[in-house]
C-alpha positions as a Markdown table, in Angstrom:
| # | Residue | x | y | z |
|---|---|---|---|---|
| 1 | Met | 96.5 | 269.3 | 215.4 |
| 2 | Glu | 99.4 | 268.1 | 213.5 |
| 3 | Arg | 97.9 | 266.1 | 210.3 |
| 4 | Arg | 100.1 | 262.3 | 210.1 |
| 5 | Asn | 101.6 | 261.2 | 206.7 |
| 6 | Ala | 98.9 | 260.1 | 204.3 |
| 7 | Trp | 101.5 | 257.5 | 202.7 |
| 8 | Leu | 101.1 | 255.8 | 206.5 |
| 9 | Ser | 97.6 | 254.9 | 205.7 |
| 10 | Tyr | 98.0 | 252.9 | 202.9 |
| 11 | Asp | 97.0 | 249.9 | 201.6 |
| 12 | Glu | 98.5 | 247.8 | 198.9 |
| 13 | Lys | 95.2 | 248.3 | 196.4 |
| 14 | Glu | 95.5 | 251.8 | 197.2 |
| 15 | Glu | 99.3 | 252.3 | 196.9 |
| 16 | Lys | 98.6 | 250.9 | 193.1 |
| 17 | Glu | 96.0 | 253.0 | 192.4 |
| 18 | Leu | 97.7 | 256.0 | 193.7 |
| 19 | Glu | 100.8 | 255.3 | 190.9 |
| 20 | Leu | 97.7 | 254.9 | 188.5 |
| 21 | Val | 96.5 | 258.2 | 189.2 |
| 22 | Ala | 100.2 | 259.8 | 188.9 |
| 23 | Lys | 100.7 | 258.4 | 185.7 |
| 24 | Ser | 98.1 | 259.3 | 183.8 |
| 25 | Tyr | 98.4 | 263.0 | 186.1 |
| 26 | Arg | 102.4 | 263.7 | 184.2 |
| 27 | Ser | 100.5 | 262.7 | 180.4 |
| 28 | Phe | 98.1 | 264.9 | 180.9 |
| 29 | Leu | 101.2 | 267.3 | 182.6 |
| 30 | Asp | 103.3 | 266.4 | 179.2 |
| 31 | Ala | 100.3 | 267.1 | 177.0 |
| 32 | Gly | 98.5 | 270.5 | 177.9 |
| 33 | Lys | 101.0 | 272.7 | 179.1 |
| 34 | Thr | 99.4 | 275.4 | 177.6 |
| 35 | Glu | 96.2 | 276.6 | 178.0 |
| 36 | Arg | 95.1 | 276.1 | 174.4 |
| 37 | Glu | 96.5 | 272.3 | 174.8 |
| 38 | Cys | 94.7 | 271.2 | 178.3 |
| 39 | Val | 91.3 | 272.3 | 176.7 |
| 40 | Ser | 92.0 | 270.2 | 173.6 |
| 41 | Glu | 93.3 | 267.0 | 176.1 |
| 42 | Leu | 91.0 | 267.1 | 178.3 |
| 43 | Ile | 87.9 | 267.8 | 175.1 |
| 44 | Arg | 88.9 | 264.7 | 174.1 |
| 45 | Gln | 88.8 | 262.4 | 177.0 |
| 46 | Ala | 85.3 | 264.0 | 177.7 |
| 47 | Glu | 84.0 | 263.0 | 174.7 |
| 48 | Ala | 85.6 | 259.7 | 174.9 |
| 49 | Ala | 84.2 | 258.9 | 178.3 |
| 50 | Gly | 80.2 | 260.5 | 176.9 |
| 51 | Tyr | 80.2 | 263.8 | 177.4 |
| 52 | Val | 78.8 | 265.3 | 174.6 |
| 53 | Ser | 79.2 | 269.6 | 173.1 |
| 54 | Leu | 76.1 | 271.8 | 174.6 |
| 55 | Glu | 76.4 | 273.5 | 171.7 |
| 56 | Glu | 76.3 | 270.3 | 169.5 |
| 57 | Lys | 73.4 | 269.2 | 171.6 |
| 58 | Ile | 70.9 | 272.7 | 171.7 |
| 59 | Ala | 71.7 | 272.8 | 168.1 |
| 60 | Ser | 70.6 | 268.7 | 168.3 |
| 61 | Gly | 67.2 | 270.9 | 169.7 |
| 62 | Glu | 67.3 | 267.4 | 171.8 |
| 63 | Gln | 66.2 | 268.7 | 175.7 |
| 64 | Ile | 68.8 | 268.3 | 178.3 |
| 65 | Lys | 67.5 | 265.6 | 180.9 |
| 66 | Ala | 69.3 | 264.1 | 184.2 |
| 67 | Gly | 71.8 | 261.8 | 183.7 |
| 68 | Asp | 73.7 | 264.5 | 180.5 |
| 69 | Lys | 76.3 | 264.7 | 180.5 |
| 70 | Ile | 77.7 | 268.7 | 179.0 |
| 71 | Tyr | 80.5 | 270.1 | 178.4 |
| 72 | Ala | 81.0 | 274.0 | 177.5 |
| 73 | Glu | 84.1 | 275.5 | 175.6 |
| 74 | Gly | 84.6 | 278.8 | 175.4 |
| 75 | Met | 87.9 | 280.5 | 173.0 |
| 76 | Lys | 89.2 | 277.0 | 173.5 |
| 77 | Lys | 90.9 | 278.6 | 176.9 |
| 78 | Ile | 88.0 | 277.7 | 179.1 |
| 79 | Leu | 85.7 | 274.8 | 179.5 |
| 80 | Ala | 82.7 | 274.0 | 182.5 |
| 81 | Phe | 81.5 | 270.6 | 182.1 |
| 82 | Phe | 78.2 | 269.7 | 183.7 |
| 83 | His | 76.9 | 265.4 | 184.5 |
| 84 | Val | 73.3 | 267.0 | 185.2 |
| 85 | Gly | 71.5 | 266.0 | 188.2 |
| 86 | Gln | 68.2 | 264.3 | 189.6 |
| 87 | Glu | 67.5 | 267.2 | 191.8 |
| 88 | Pro | 66.4 | 270.4 | 189.9 |
| 89 | Leu | 69.1 | 272.5 | 189.1 |
| 90 | Glu | 67.1 | 275.3 | 190.8 |
| 91 | Lys | 68.4 | 274.2 | 193.8 |
| 92 | Gly | 72.2 | 274.1 | 193.0 |
| 93 | Met | 75.7 | 272.1 | 191.8 |
| 94 | Asn | 78.0 | 271.3 | 193.6 |
| 95 | Ile | 81.5 | 272.9 | 191.2 |
| 96 | Leu | 84.9 | 272.3 | 191.9 |
| 97 | Gly | 86.6 | 274.7 | 190.2 |
| 98 | Ala | 90.3 | 275.4 | 188.8 |
| 99 | His | 92.4 | 276.7 | 186.2 |
| 100 | Ile | 94.6 | 275.7 | 183.4 |
| 101 | Asp | 97.1 | 278.9 | 183.4 |
| 102 | Ser | 100.4 | 278.8 | 184.5 |
| 103 | Pro | 102.9 | 281.7 | 184.7 |
| 104 | Arg | 104.8 | 281.0 | 181.8 |
| 105 | Ile | 107.5 | 283.8 | 178.9 |
| 106 | Asp | 104.9 | 285.4 | 176.2 |
| 107 | Ile | 105.8 | 286.3 | 173.0 |
| 108 | Lys | 105.6 | 290.0 | 172.3 |
| 109 | Gln | 103.7 | 290.7 | 168.7 |
| 110 | Asn | 106.5 | 292.0 | 166.6 |
| 111 | Pro | 108.7 | 290.0 | 168.1 |
| 112 | Leu | 111.9 | 288.6 | 165.6 |
| 113 | Tyr | 114.9 | 290.1 | 165.8 |
| 114 | Glu | 118.6 | 289.5 | 164.6 |
| 115 | Asp | 121.7 | 290.9 | 166.5 |
| 116 | Thr | 125.1 | 290.8 | 166.3 |
| 117 | Asp | 124.8 | 287.4 | 163.8 |
| 118 | Leu | 122.3 | 285.8 | 166.7 |
| 119 | Ala | 117.8 | 285.5 | 166.0 |
| 120 | Tyr | 116.2 | 286.4 | 169.1 |
| 121 | Leu | 111.8 | 286.5 | 169.6 |
| 122 | Asp | 111.8 | 289.3 | 171.9 |
| 123 | Thr | 108.9 | 288.3 | 175.1 |
| 124 | His | 106.7 | 289.8 | 177.9 |
| 125 | Tyr | 106.6 | 287.2 | 180.8 |
| 126 | Tyr | 103.1 | 286.1 | 181.8 |
| 127 | Gly | 102.6 | 286.2 | 185.4 |
| 128 | Gly | 104.1 | 286.1 | 188.6 |
| 129 | Val | 107.6 | 284.2 | 187.8 |
| 130 | Lys | 111.3 | 284.7 | 189.8 |
| 131 | Lys | 112.8 | 285.9 | 186.4 |
| 132 | Tyr | 115.9 | 285.0 | 187.4 |
| 133 | Gln | 114.8 | 281.2 | 187.2 |
| 134 | Trp | 114.0 | 281.4 | 183.4 |
| 135 | Val | 118.2 | 281.3 | 181.9 |
| 136 | Ala | 120.0 | 279.3 | 181.4 |
| 137 | Leu | 117.3 | 276.4 | 180.4 |
| 138 | Pro | 116.1 | 274.6 | 177.7 |
| 139 | Leu | 112.5 | 275.7 | 176.3 |
| 140 | Ala | 110.6 | 274.9 | 174.3 |
| 141 | Ile | 107.7 | 277.0 | 171.8 |
| 142 | His | 104.4 | 276.3 | 172.0 |
| 143 | Gly | 100.7 | 277.7 | 170.5 |
| 144 | Val | 99.5 | 279.2 | 167.0 |
| 145 | Ile | 99.8 | 281.4 | 164.5 |
| 146 | Val | 96.6 | 282.2 | 163.0 |
| 147 | Lys | 97.2 | 283.9 | 159.1 |
| 148 | Lys | 94.6 | 286.3 | 157.5 |
| 149 | Asp | 92.4 | 283.7 | 156.4 |
| 150 | Gly | 92.2 | 281.9 | 159.5 |
| 151 | Thr | 95.2 | 279.1 | 158.7 |
| 152 | Val | 96.1 | 278.0 | 162.3 |
| 153 | Ala | 98.5 | 276.9 | 162.8 |
| 154 | Glu | 100.0 | 275.2 | 165.3 |
| 155 | Val | 103.3 | 274.6 | 166.7 |
| 156 | Asn | 105.4 | 273.1 | 169.8 |
| 157 | Val | 108.7 | 272.8 | 169.0 |
| 158 | Gly | 110.9 | 271.2 | 172.1 |
| 159 | Glu | 109.7 | 268.2 | 172.8 |
| 160 | Asp | 110.1 | 265.6 | 170.1 |
| 161 | Glu | 113.9 | 264.4 | 171.5 |
| 162 | Glu | 115.1 | 264.6 | 168.1 |
| 163 | Asp | 114.3 | 268.9 | 168.7 |
| 164 | Pro | 115.7 | 271.4 | 168.7 |
| 165 | Val | 115.3 | 274.0 | 172.3 |
| 166 | Val | 115.1 | 277.5 | 172.5 |
| 167 | Tyr | 117.1 | 279.2 | 175.8 |
| 168 | Ile | 117.9 | 282.3 | 177.5 |
| 169 | Thr | 121.7 | 283.1 | 177.4 |
| 170 | Asp | 122.8 | 284.4 | 181.0 |
| 171 | Leu | 126.1 | 285.9 | 181.6 |
| 172 | Leu | 128.7 | 283.8 | 182.3 |
| 173 | Ile | 129.8 | 284.1 | 186.2 |
| 174 | His | 133.2 | 285.4 | 185.6 |
| 175 | Leu | 131.8 | 288.6 | 184.0 |
| 176 | Ala | 128.8 | 288.5 | 186.7 |
| 177 | Gly | 130.0 | 291.3 | 189.2 |
| 178 | Lys | 128.0 | 293.9 | 189.4 |
| 179 | Gln | 125.3 | 291.2 | 188.4 |
| 180 | Met | 126.5 | 289.6 | 191.4 |
| 181 | Gln | 125.7 | 292.9 | 193.9 |
| 182 | Lys | 121.3 | 293.2 | 192.7 |
| 183 | Lys | 118.5 | 292.7 | 193.7 |
| 184 | Ala | 116.9 | 289.4 | 192.9 |
| 185 | Ala | 114.0 | 291.2 | 191.0 |
| 186 | Glu | 116.4 | 292.4 | 189.1 |
| 187 | Val | 119.2 | 290.2 | 188.5 |
| 188 | Ile | 116.9 | 289.4 | 185.6 |
| 189 | Glu | 115.1 | 292.5 | 183.7 |
| 190 | Gly | 111.9 | 291.8 | 181.5 |
| 191 | Glu | 113.1 | 292.7 | 178.3 |
| 192 | Asn | 116.2 | 290.6 | 178.7 |
| 193 | Leu | 114.0 | 287.4 | 178.7 |
| 194 | Asp | 114.8 | 287.4 | 175.0 |
| 195 | Ile | 114.7 | 284.1 | 173.3 |
| 196 | Leu | 117.5 | 282.9 | 171.9 |
| 197 | Ile | 116.7 | 281.2 | 168.1 |
| 198 | Gly | 119.4 | 281.4 | 165.6 |
| 199 | Ser | 122.8 | 281.8 | 164.4 |
| 200 | Arg | 123.0 | 280.6 | 161.0 |
| 201 | Pro | 123.0 | 282.8 | 158.6 |
| 202 | Leu | 121.2 | 281.9 | 154.9 |
| 203 | Ser | 123.3 | 282.6 | 152.0 |
| 204 | Asp | 123.2 | 284.4 | 148.5 |
| 205 | Leu | 121.3 | 287.0 | 149.8 |
| 206 | Pro | 120.7 | 290.6 | 148.3 |
| 207 | Asp | 123.0 | 293.6 | 149.2 |
| 208 | Asp | 119.7 | 295.0 | 151.9 |
| 209 | Lys | 119.0 | 291.0 | 153.1 |
| 210 | Lys | 122.6 | 290.9 | 154.3 |
| 211 | Lys | 122.6 | 292.7 | 157.7 |
| 212 | Glu | 120.2 | 290.9 | 158.9 |
| 213 | Ala | 121.0 | 287.0 | 157.0 |
| 214 | Val | 119.9 | 284.8 | 160.3 |
| 215 | Lys | 116.1 | 286.2 | 161.0 |
| 216 | Glu | 115.8 | 285.9 | 157.3 |
| 217 | Asn | 117.8 | 282.0 | 157.1 |
| 218 | Ile | 114.5 | 281.8 | 160.6 |
| 219 | Leu | 111.8 | 283.2 | 158.9 |
| 220 | Lys | 112.8 | 280.7 | 155.2 |
| 221 | Leu | 112.5 | 278.6 | 158.5 |
| 222 | Leu | 109.1 | 279.3 | 158.9 |
| 223 | Lys | 107.8 | 280.0 | 155.8 |
| 224 | Glu | 109.2 | 275.6 | 155.3 |
| 225 | Lys | 107.2 | 274.3 | 158.0 |
| 226 | Tyr | 104.5 | 276.9 | 159.0 |
| 227 | Asp | 104.0 | 278.4 | 155.3 |
| 228 | Val | 104.4 | 282.1 | 158.1 |
| 229 | Glu | 105.5 | 285.0 | 157.1 |
| 230 | Glu | 107.1 | 287.3 | 159.7 |
| 231 | Glu | 103.6 | 289.4 | 159.3 |
| 232 | Asp | 101.6 | 286.0 | 160.8 |
| 233 | Phe | 103.4 | 287.2 | 164.6 |
| 234 | Leu | 100.6 | 290.3 | 164.5 |
| 235 | Ser | 97.9 | 286.9 | 165.2 |
| 236 | Ala | 99.7 | 284.4 | 166.5 |
| 237 | Glu | 100.2 | 283.7 | 170.4 |
| 238 | Leu | 103.8 | 281.7 | 170.9 |
| 239 | Glu | 104.0 | 280.5 | 175.0 |
| 240 | Ile | 107.7 | 279.2 | 176.1 |
| 241 | Val | 108.0 | 276.9 | 178.8 |
| 242 | Pro | 109.9 | 274.4 | 179.9 |
| 243 | Ala | 111.3 | 271.5 | 177.4 |
| 244 | Gly | 110.7 | 268.1 | 178.5 |
| 245 | Lys | 108.6 | 265.0 | 180.2 |
| 246 | Ala | 107.4 | 265.7 | 183.8 |
| 247 | Arg | 109.6 | 263.3 | 185.9 |
| 248 | Asp | 109.3 | 260.8 | 189.4 |
| 249 | Cys | 110.9 | 262.4 | 192.0 |
| 250 | Gly | 112.8 | 261.9 | 194.4 |
| 251 | Leu | 115.0 | 258.1 | 195.7 |
| 252 | Asp | 111.5 | 257.4 | 196.8 |
| 253 | Arg | 109.0 | 258.3 | 193.3 |
| 254 | Ser | 107.5 | 259.5 | 196.1 |
| 255 | Met | 107.0 | 262.9 | 193.8 |
| 256 | Val | 106.0 | 264.5 | 190.7 |
| 257 | Ala | 109.0 | 267.4 | 189.2 |
| 258 | Gly | 107.2 | 269.7 | 186.3 |
| 259 | Tyr | 106.4 | 272.6 | 184.6 |
| 260 | Gly | 102.5 | 273.7 | 185.5 |
| 261 | Gln | 101.5 | 271.8 | 188.5 |
| 262 | Asp | 99.9 | 275.5 | 189.7 |
| 263 | Asp | 96.9 | 274.3 | 188.6 |
| 264 | Arg | 96.7 | 272.0 | 186.0 |
| 265 | Val | 97.4 | 269.7 | 189.6 |
| 266 | Cys | 93.2 | 270.4 | 190.8 |
| 267 | Ala | 92.4 | 271.3 | 187.7 |
| 268 | Tyr | 93.1 | 267.3 | 186.4 |
| 269 | Thr | 91.7 | 265.6 | 189.7 |
| 270 | Ser | 89.1 | 267.4 | 189.9 |
| 271 | Phe | 88.0 | 266.2 | 185.4 |
| 272 | Leu | 88.6 | 263.2 | 187.3 |
| 273 | Ala | 86.4 | 263.2 | 189.7 |
| 274 | Met | 83.8 | 263.6 | 187.5 |
| 275 | Leu | 84.9 | 261.2 | 184.9 |
| 276 | Glu | 83.7 | 258.8 | 187.7 |
| 277 | Met | 80.4 | 260.3 | 189.1 |
| 278 | Glu | 77.2 | 257.9 | 188.9 |
| 279 | Asn | 73.7 | 259.6 | 188.4 |
| 280 | Pro | 74.5 | 262.3 | 190.6 |
| 281 | Lys | 72.0 | 263.4 | 192.8 |
| 282 | Arg | 73.0 | 267.3 | 192.6 |
| 283 | Thr | 74.5 | 268.2 | 189.1 |
| 284 | Ser | 78.2 | 268.1 | 188.9 |
| 285 | Cys | 79.9 | 270.8 | 187.8 |
| 286 | Cys | 83.9 | 270.8 | 187.1 |
| 287 | Leu | 84.7 | 274.8 | 185.7 |
| 288 | Leu | 88.2 | 275.6 | 184.6 |
| 289 | Thr | 89.5 | 278.5 | 183.6 |
| 290 | Asp | 91.8 | 280.9 | 182.7 |
| 291 | Lys | 94.0 | 284.0 | 183.3 |
| 292 | Glu | 93.6 | 283.2 | 187.0 |
| 293 | Glu | 97.8 | 284.6 | 186.9 |
| 294 | Ile | 97.0 | 288.1 | 186.0 |
| 295 | Gly | 93.9 | 287.9 | 187.8 |
| 296 | Ser | 91.2 | 286.2 | 186.4 |
| 297 | Val | 89.7 | 288.6 | 183.7 |
| 298 | Gly | 89.4 | 289.0 | 179.7 |
| 299 | Ala | 86.7 | 286.6 | 178.4 |
| 300 | Thr | 88.3 | 283.1 | 178.6 |
| 301 | Gly | 88.7 | 284.5 | 183.1 |
| 302 | Met | 86.5 | 283.8 | 185.5 |
| 303 | Gln | 85.3 | 288.1 | 185.8 |
| 304 | Ser | 83.8 | 287.2 | 182.3 |
| 305 | Arg | 80.6 | 285.9 | 181.9 |
| 306 | Phe | 81.5 | 282.5 | 179.8 |
| 307 | Phe | 80.0 | 280.4 | 183.8 |
| 308 | Glu | 77.1 | 282.6 | 184.0 |
| 309 | Asn | 76.2 | 282.3 | 179.9 |
| 310 | Ser | 77.2 | 278.9 | 179.4 |
| 311 | Val | 74.3 | 277.2 | 182.8 |
| 312 | Ala | 71.9 | 279.5 | 181.2 |
| 313 | Glu | 72.0 | 278.2 | 178.2 |
| 314 | Leu | 72.4 | 274.1 | 180.3 |
| 315 | Leu | 68.3 | 275.4 | 181.5 |
| 316 | Glu | 67.2 | 276.6 | 178.8 |
| 317 | Gly | 68.1 | 273.7 | 177.1 |
| 318 | Met | 66.7 | 271.8 | 179.7 |
| 319 | Gly | 63.5 | 274.0 | 179.4 |
| 320 | Cys | 63.2 | 275.8 | 182.5 |
| 321 | Tyr | 65.2 | 279.1 | 182.4 |
| 322 | Ser | 64.3 | 282.4 | 183.9 |
| 323 | Glu | 66.5 | 284.9 | 185.6 |
| 324 | Met | 65.2 | 284.1 | 188.8 |
| 325 | Thr | 66.3 | 280.2 | 187.6 |
| 326 | Leu | 69.1 | 281.1 | 186.8 |
| 327 | Arg | 69.9 | 283.8 | 190.6 |
| 328 | Arg | 69.2 | 280.6 | 192.3 |
| 329 | Thr | 71.7 | 278.0 | 190.4 |
| 330 | Leu | 74.2 | 280.0 | 191.5 |
| 331 | Lys | 73.4 | 281.1 | 195.0 |
| 332 | Asn | 72.4 | 277.4 | 196.2 |
| 333 | Ser | 75.3 | 276.0 | 194.5 |
| 334 | Phe | 78.6 | 274.9 | 196.3 |
| 335 | Met | 82.3 | 274.6 | 195.9 |
| 336 | Leu | 85.4 | 274.0 | 196.3 |
| 337 | Ser | 88.2 | 277.0 | 194.8 |
| 338 | Ser | 90.6 | 273.8 | 193.5 |
| 339 | Asp | 93.4 | 275.5 | 193.9 |
| 340 | Val | 97.3 | 274.9 | 195.1 |
| 341 | Ser | 98.7 | 275.8 | 198.9 |
| 342 | Ala | 102.3 | 276.6 | 199.2 |
| 343 | Gly | 103.7 | 273.6 | 200.6 |
| 344 | Tyr | 106.0 | 274.6 | 203.3 |
| 345 | Asp | 109.8 | 273.9 | 203.0 |
| 346 | Pro | 111.9 | 273.5 | 206.0 |
| 347 | Ala | 115.6 | 275.4 | 203.5 |
| 348 | Tyr | 112.9 | 278.4 | 204.1 |
| 349 | Gly | 110.8 | 278.0 | 207.0 |
| 350 | Glu | 111.0 | 281.7 | 208.0 |
| 351 | Ala | 108.2 | 282.5 | 205.4 |
| 352 | Phe | 105.7 | 280.1 | 207.7 |
| 353 | Glu | 104.1 | 279.7 | 210.6 |
| 354 | Lys | 104.2 | 275.9 | 211.2 |
| 355 | Lys | 100.9 | 275.3 | 213.0 |
| 356 | Asn | 99.1 | 277.0 | 209.7 |
| 357 | Ala | 100.9 | 275.4 | 207.2 |
| 358 | Ala | 100.2 | 272.9 | 204.7 |
| 359 | Tyr | 102.6 | 269.8 | 204.5 |
| 360 | Leu | 103.6 | 267.4 | 201.2 |
| 361 | Gly | 102.5 | 264.0 | 202.4 |
| 362 | Arg | 99.2 | 264.9 | 203.8 |
| 363 | Gly | 96.5 | 265.1 | 202.4 |
| 364 | Ile | 94.6 | 267.7 | 200.9 |
| 365 | Val | 94.2 | 270.9 | 202.4 |
| 366 | Leu | 91.8 | 273.9 | 202.6 |
| 367 | Asn | 92.6 | 277.3 | 202.7 |
| 368 | Lys | 89.3 | 279.2 | 204.3 |
| 369 | Phe | 91.2 | 282.6 | 203.0 |
| 370 | Thr | 93.6 | 284.0 | 201.1 |
| 371 | Gly | 94.8 | 287.0 | 201.1 |
| 372 | Ser | 97.4 | 289.3 | 201.6 |
| 373 | Arg | 98.8 | 291.6 | 204.5 |
| 374 | Gly | 94.5 | 291.7 | 206.5 |
| 375 | Lys | 93.0 | 289.2 | 204.4 |
| 376 | Ser | 93.0 | 291.6 | 201.2 |
| 377 | Gly | 91.7 | 290.8 | 198.3 |
| 378 | Ser | 90.1 | 287.3 | 200.0 |
| 379 | Asn | 87.5 | 284.9 | 200.0 |
| 380 | Asp | 87.1 | 284.3 | 203.8 |
| 381 | Ala | 85.2 | 281.3 | 203.6 |
| 382 | Asn | 81.9 | 281.3 | 206.9 |
| 383 | Ala | 82.0 | 278.3 | 210.1 |
| 384 | Glu | 79.5 | 276.8 | 208.9 |
| 385 | Tyr | 80.4 | 275.8 | 205.0 |
| 386 | Val | 84.0 | 274.8 | 206.7 |
| 387 | Ala | 82.7 | 272.3 | 208.6 |
| 388 | Lys | 79.7 | 270.3 | 205.6 |
| 389 | Val | 82.9 | 270.4 | 203.9 |
| 390 | Arg | 85.2 | 268.9 | 206.9 |
| 391 | Lys | 82.3 | 266.0 | 207.7 |
| 392 | Ile | 82.3 | 265.1 | 204.1 |
| 393 | Phe | 86.4 | 264.0 | 204.3 |
| 394 | Asp | 86.2 | 263.0 | 207.0 |
| 395 | Asp | 82.6 | 260.9 | 206.3 |
| 396 | His | 84.9 | 259.5 | 203.5 |
| 397 | Glu | 88.4 | 259.5 | 204.8 |
| 398 | Ile | 89.9 | 261.6 | 202.7 |
| 399 | Ala | 93.6 | 263.0 | 204.7 |
| 400 | Phe | 93.5 | 266.5 | 204.9 |
| 401 | Gln | 94.9 | 269.6 | 205.8 |
| 402 | Thr | 94.3 | 273.3 | 206.8 |
| 403 | Ala | 96.4 | 276.0 | 206.0 |
| 404 | Glu | 97.3 | 280.3 | 205.5 |
| 405 | Leu | 99.3 | 281.3 | 202.4 |
| 406 | Gly | 103.0 | 282.0 | 204.8 |
| 407 | Lys | 102.5 | 284.0 | 207.5 |
| 408 | Val | 100.7 | 287.3 | 208.3 |
| 409 | Asp | 102.8 | 290.2 | 206.1 |
| 410 | Val | 105.1 | 288.4 | 204.5 |
| 411 | Gly | 103.3 | 288.5 | 201.1 |
| 412 | Gly | 99.8 | 286.4 | 199.4 |
| 413 | Gly | 97.7 | 285.3 | 197.1 |
| 414 | Gly | 94.7 | 285.1 | 195.9 |
| 415 | Thr | 92.6 | 282.6 | 193.5 |
| 416 | Ile | 89.3 | 282.5 | 191.8 |
| 417 | Ala | 87.3 | 281.6 | 194.9 |
| 418 | Phe | 86.5 | 285.3 | 195.5 |
| 419 | Ile | 84.8 | 285.7 | 191.3 |
| 420 | Cys | 82.5 | 282.7 | 192.3 |
| 421 | Ala | 81.4 | 284.6 | 195.8 |
| 422 | Leu | 80.1 | 287.0 | 194.0 |
| 423 | Tyr | 76.7 | 285.5 | 192.6 |
| 424 | Gly | 76.4 | 285.0 | 196.5 |
| 425 | Met | 77.2 | 280.5 | 196.7 |
| 426 | Asn | 79.2 | 278.9 | 199.5 |
| 427 | Val | 83.3 | 279.2 | 198.6 |
| 428 | Ile | 86.1 | 278.2 | 199.8 |
| 429 | Asp | 89.9 | 277.0 | 198.5 |
| 430 | Ser | 90.9 | 273.9 | 198.9 |
| 431 | Gly | 94.3 | 272.0 | 196.7 |
| 432 | Val | 97.0 | 270.6 | 196.5 |
| 433 | Ser | 100.4 | 271.7 | 198.2 |
| 434 | Val | 103.7 | 272.6 | 196.2 |
| 435 | Leu | 107.2 | 273.4 | 196.2 |
| 436 | Ser | 108.9 | 275.9 | 194.4 |
| 437 | Met | 105.4 | 277.4 | 193.0 |
| 438 | His | 105.7 | 279.6 | 190.1 |
| 439 | Ala | 108.3 | 278.1 | 188.9 |
| 440 | Pro | 110.3 | 276.4 | 186.1 |
| 441 | Trp | 109.5 | 273.1 | 187.5 |
| 442 | Glu | 106.9 | 272.1 | 190.6 |
| 443 | Val | 107.2 | 269.4 | 193.0 |
| 444 | Thr | 103.8 | 267.8 | 194.7 |
| 445 | Ser | 103.4 | 265.3 | 196.6 |
| 446 | Lys | 101.8 | 261.7 | 195.2 |
| 447 | Ala | 99.7 | 261.3 | 197.4 |
| 448 | Asp | 97.7 | 264.9 | 197.6 |
| 449 | Ile | 97.7 | 264.6 | 194.1 |
| 450 | Tyr | 95.2 | 260.8 | 195.4 |
| 451 | Glu | 93.6 | 262.5 | 198.2 |
| 452 | Ala | 92.7 | 265.9 | 196.1 |
| 453 | Lys | 91.5 | 263.4 | 193.8 |
| 454 | Lys | 89.4 | 262.0 | 196.5 |
| 455 | Ala | 88.3 | 265.0 | 198.0 |
| 456 | Tyr | 87.4 | 266.2 | 194.8 |
| 457 | Lys | 85.2 | 263.5 | 194.0 |
| 458 | Ala | 83.5 | 262.9 | 197.5 |
| 459 | Phe | 82.4 | 266.1 | 197.8 |
| 460 | Leu | 80.5 | 265.9 | 194.3 |
| 461 | Leu | 79.2 | 263.1 | 195.8 |
| 462 | Asp | 78.0 | 264.4 | 198.8 |
| 463 | Ala | 78.5 | 268.6 | 199.4 |
């Protein structure tokens, strides 16, 4: 059942629409390189489209009603958008769920040190990365430093053309004989992913400071620009990400290359689908979570009560909250766990089973199950629900394909689907195929991005 390449079905009008979506998506990737930045950018766009804060709505005492556009935000890292439908919420929602965190390198709490006239920041990587991919690249620092008085200094260094970048060194090939014999997982050790940030010593220091003159210069620069002290690193969240903007990829400009496409490609197309909804029958929801790359844990991960609490507040604002109504609302909902899939790469074809692989350009991907080995950790959607989603996509002429995440026993992965399924709702994974997933730069097809946006809108309309 080989699927046709979606590019072959587009007319001139659709190709123009596709390019507009791709351009908007690249801009989002540039604006949202951290979960905090994603939340800030999406709230900005949502408010411009008429969405209002759930917190503000509750504080005003105004009852929530059909047609209202509401968003809930948690700790500036997790978001839920609701477009209230005509049907009672108790009958369920149509939910698009994605995550906005991506693999990266985090700065430790006591990070700054000097060694042989070079200043570094000590790090701890976040999520599943091939550590050797992160060396010898121009890198940027994004995040916040929060002082004890609550003052927040926002940090974004390395993105502007006039900015400096930071860097992780690698051993020169001339001296790398032993290094080259190591397993790929050990070529670069986690504790060696330290960020080179300076080499210029500060002059005219007292004797007790001269041994760390480069570090002292860095502290001086931080004080001048952000008014922070070394101790303020204790309450900082600084993330190291690849420097540079997302780009068109390929001589035919058919793809997008950029950082963080797992899973911001699904997050943004889900959000676009929400913005295009008008007077939905069932309440539409777009849930964008944090911490998926490390197990969906913590107060901003899917395993938290954020989503459940937000729905409870929504029901309260509509004047119909009860514990039973909340449980029925969640149970009766339909969801697409909008997460990426591994695109078939002929350079590494031995890792895939070709009949059940996802291919760039053939549309959005349905993963009935994910997990690893014997479907461990998988949601495994039921056949009736798969048929329902198939029909929606076919009725709206959406290009879609089905896939597994590589050959059985080769590896595996997971999404937020199994957590949402705990409520008893129907959930299936549905996202965009990606080449070089979890690498500093990933690649997606513009056709798949476009089909994902169309598919998510169709689901919100007809599920």
